Amino acid sequence: MDNITGLFIKTLRNRHLSATDKFGYIREIFGLGPARPDENGRINLFGFEINYNRWSSLEHLISEIFVDSCYYVALKKHDPVIFDIGGNIGITSLFYKKIYPSSVIYSFEPDPDTFRILRNNIKGNNLKDIFCFNTAVSNFSGKTNLYVPSWSNGSSSLLREKVEIEKGYASHCFASVSAVEEKEVDVLRCSDFIAANKISHIDILKIDAEGSEKNIMTDISGQLDIVDII
């Protein structure tokens, strides 16, 4: 990775990692070498074989989720139920499976191209009890448009205005023409999914839905008593 020193320092400072994990992370981070070609690749990291569609995005995800442990939660139980809304290529689900191998994870990713990589990362590592759904999550069900920016595969949103605002910023930063692709995707109500699957308890509800968080929270407002941590 480009910022090897920064990741090294972050790893040492991470109070959630054991000394053994810190040593393992550092060894693997320093073994990555120079940046890879930016589009479509595969790498072995943290005990997983990880497929990615953009190297620069993978760098960010690894730094944020594994090194910074931004979604780390200390639980007493070994088999938590986890919702990963905005699953992207599956790095969050891999992280939770690393710290809670017996967890049951429901992962939702609307972009069909990103979802294929997510599914490959789960199946390719023979991970059990991760259920992947190629759908957006909001406060309604049916079909909707997903706006997919060319500059970041982690910023797709159901809100066109959000992506359009970022488009101008991205064009300025990257000094290139930024485009937004429009895809029709499935969308479901989170509350309907919980009821239909008879889910009685959620230990961790992780939501990274690029602007749809408020709609999701409004939709499940009557079910928050079954959720421990958001």
Tab-separated table of N, CA, C and O in Angstrom, residues 13 16 24 41 61-62 71 120 130 158 169 177:
chain	number	residue	atom	x	y	z
A	13	ARG	N	-1.274	1.200	17.339
A	13	ARG	CA	-2.104	1.967	18.273
A	13	ARG	C	-3.476	1.343	18.497
A	13	ARG	O	-4.210	1.777	19.386
A	16	HIS	N	-7.798	-2.674	20.139
A	16	HIS	CA	-8.658	-3.845	20.043
A	16	HIS	C	-7.909	-5.099	19.594
A	16	HIS	O	-8.409	-6.209	19.761
A	24	GLY	N	0.678	-10.084	13.127
A	24	GLY	CA	0.192	-10.670	11.886
A	24	GLY	C	-0.224	-9.620	10.879
A	24	GLY	O	0.096	-9.717	9.688
A	41	GLY	N	-8.681	-7.528	-9.236
A	41	GLY	CA	-7.553	-8.358	-8.832
A	41	GLY	C	-7.929	-9.244	-7.661
A	41	GLY	O	-9.086	-9.305	-7.225
A	61	LEU	N	-10.752	0.428	2.398
A	61	LEU	CA	-11.560	-0.498	3.195
A	61	LEU	C	-10.710	-1.242	4.221
A	61	LEU	O	-11.111	-1.392	5.382
A	62	ILE	N	-9.534	-1.714	3.802
A	62	ILE	CA	-8.652	-2.438	4.721
A	62	ILE	C	-8.197	-1.525	5.858
A	62	ILE	O	-8.185	-1.906	7.030
A	71	TYR	N	-15.580	-0.860	12.948
A	71	TYR	CA	-16.826	-1.556	13.278
A	71	TYR	C	-16.638	-2.564	14.413
A	71	TYR	O	-17.513	-3.399	14.647
A	120	ASN	N	-18.364	-13.737	-4.315
A	120	ASN	CA	-17.136	-14.512	-4.533
A	120	ASN	C	-16.243	-14.507	-3.295
A	120	ASN	O	-15.598	-15.513	-2.980
A	130	ILE	N	-23.170	-16.724	6.216
A	130	ILE	CA	-23.249	-15.360	5.690
A	130	ILE	C	-24.235	-15.411	4.529
A	130	ILE	O	-24.000	-16.084	3.526
A	158	LEU	N	-28.935	5.681	-3.509
A	158	LEU	CA	-30.285	5.805	-4.051
A	158	LEU	C	-30.656	7.263	-4.245
A	158	LEU	O	-31.678	7.568	-4.859
A	169	TYR	N	-17.112	17.728	-6.943
A	169	TYR	CA	-15.926	17.647	-6.101
A	169	TYR	C	-14.931	16.653	-6.670
A	169	TYR	O	-13.723	16.908	-6.732
A	177	VAL	N	-13.086	13.868	-16.111
A	177	VAL	CA	-14.537	13.892	-16.209
A	177	VAL	C	-15.109	12.741	-15.389
A	177	VAL	O	-14.753	11.585	-15.583
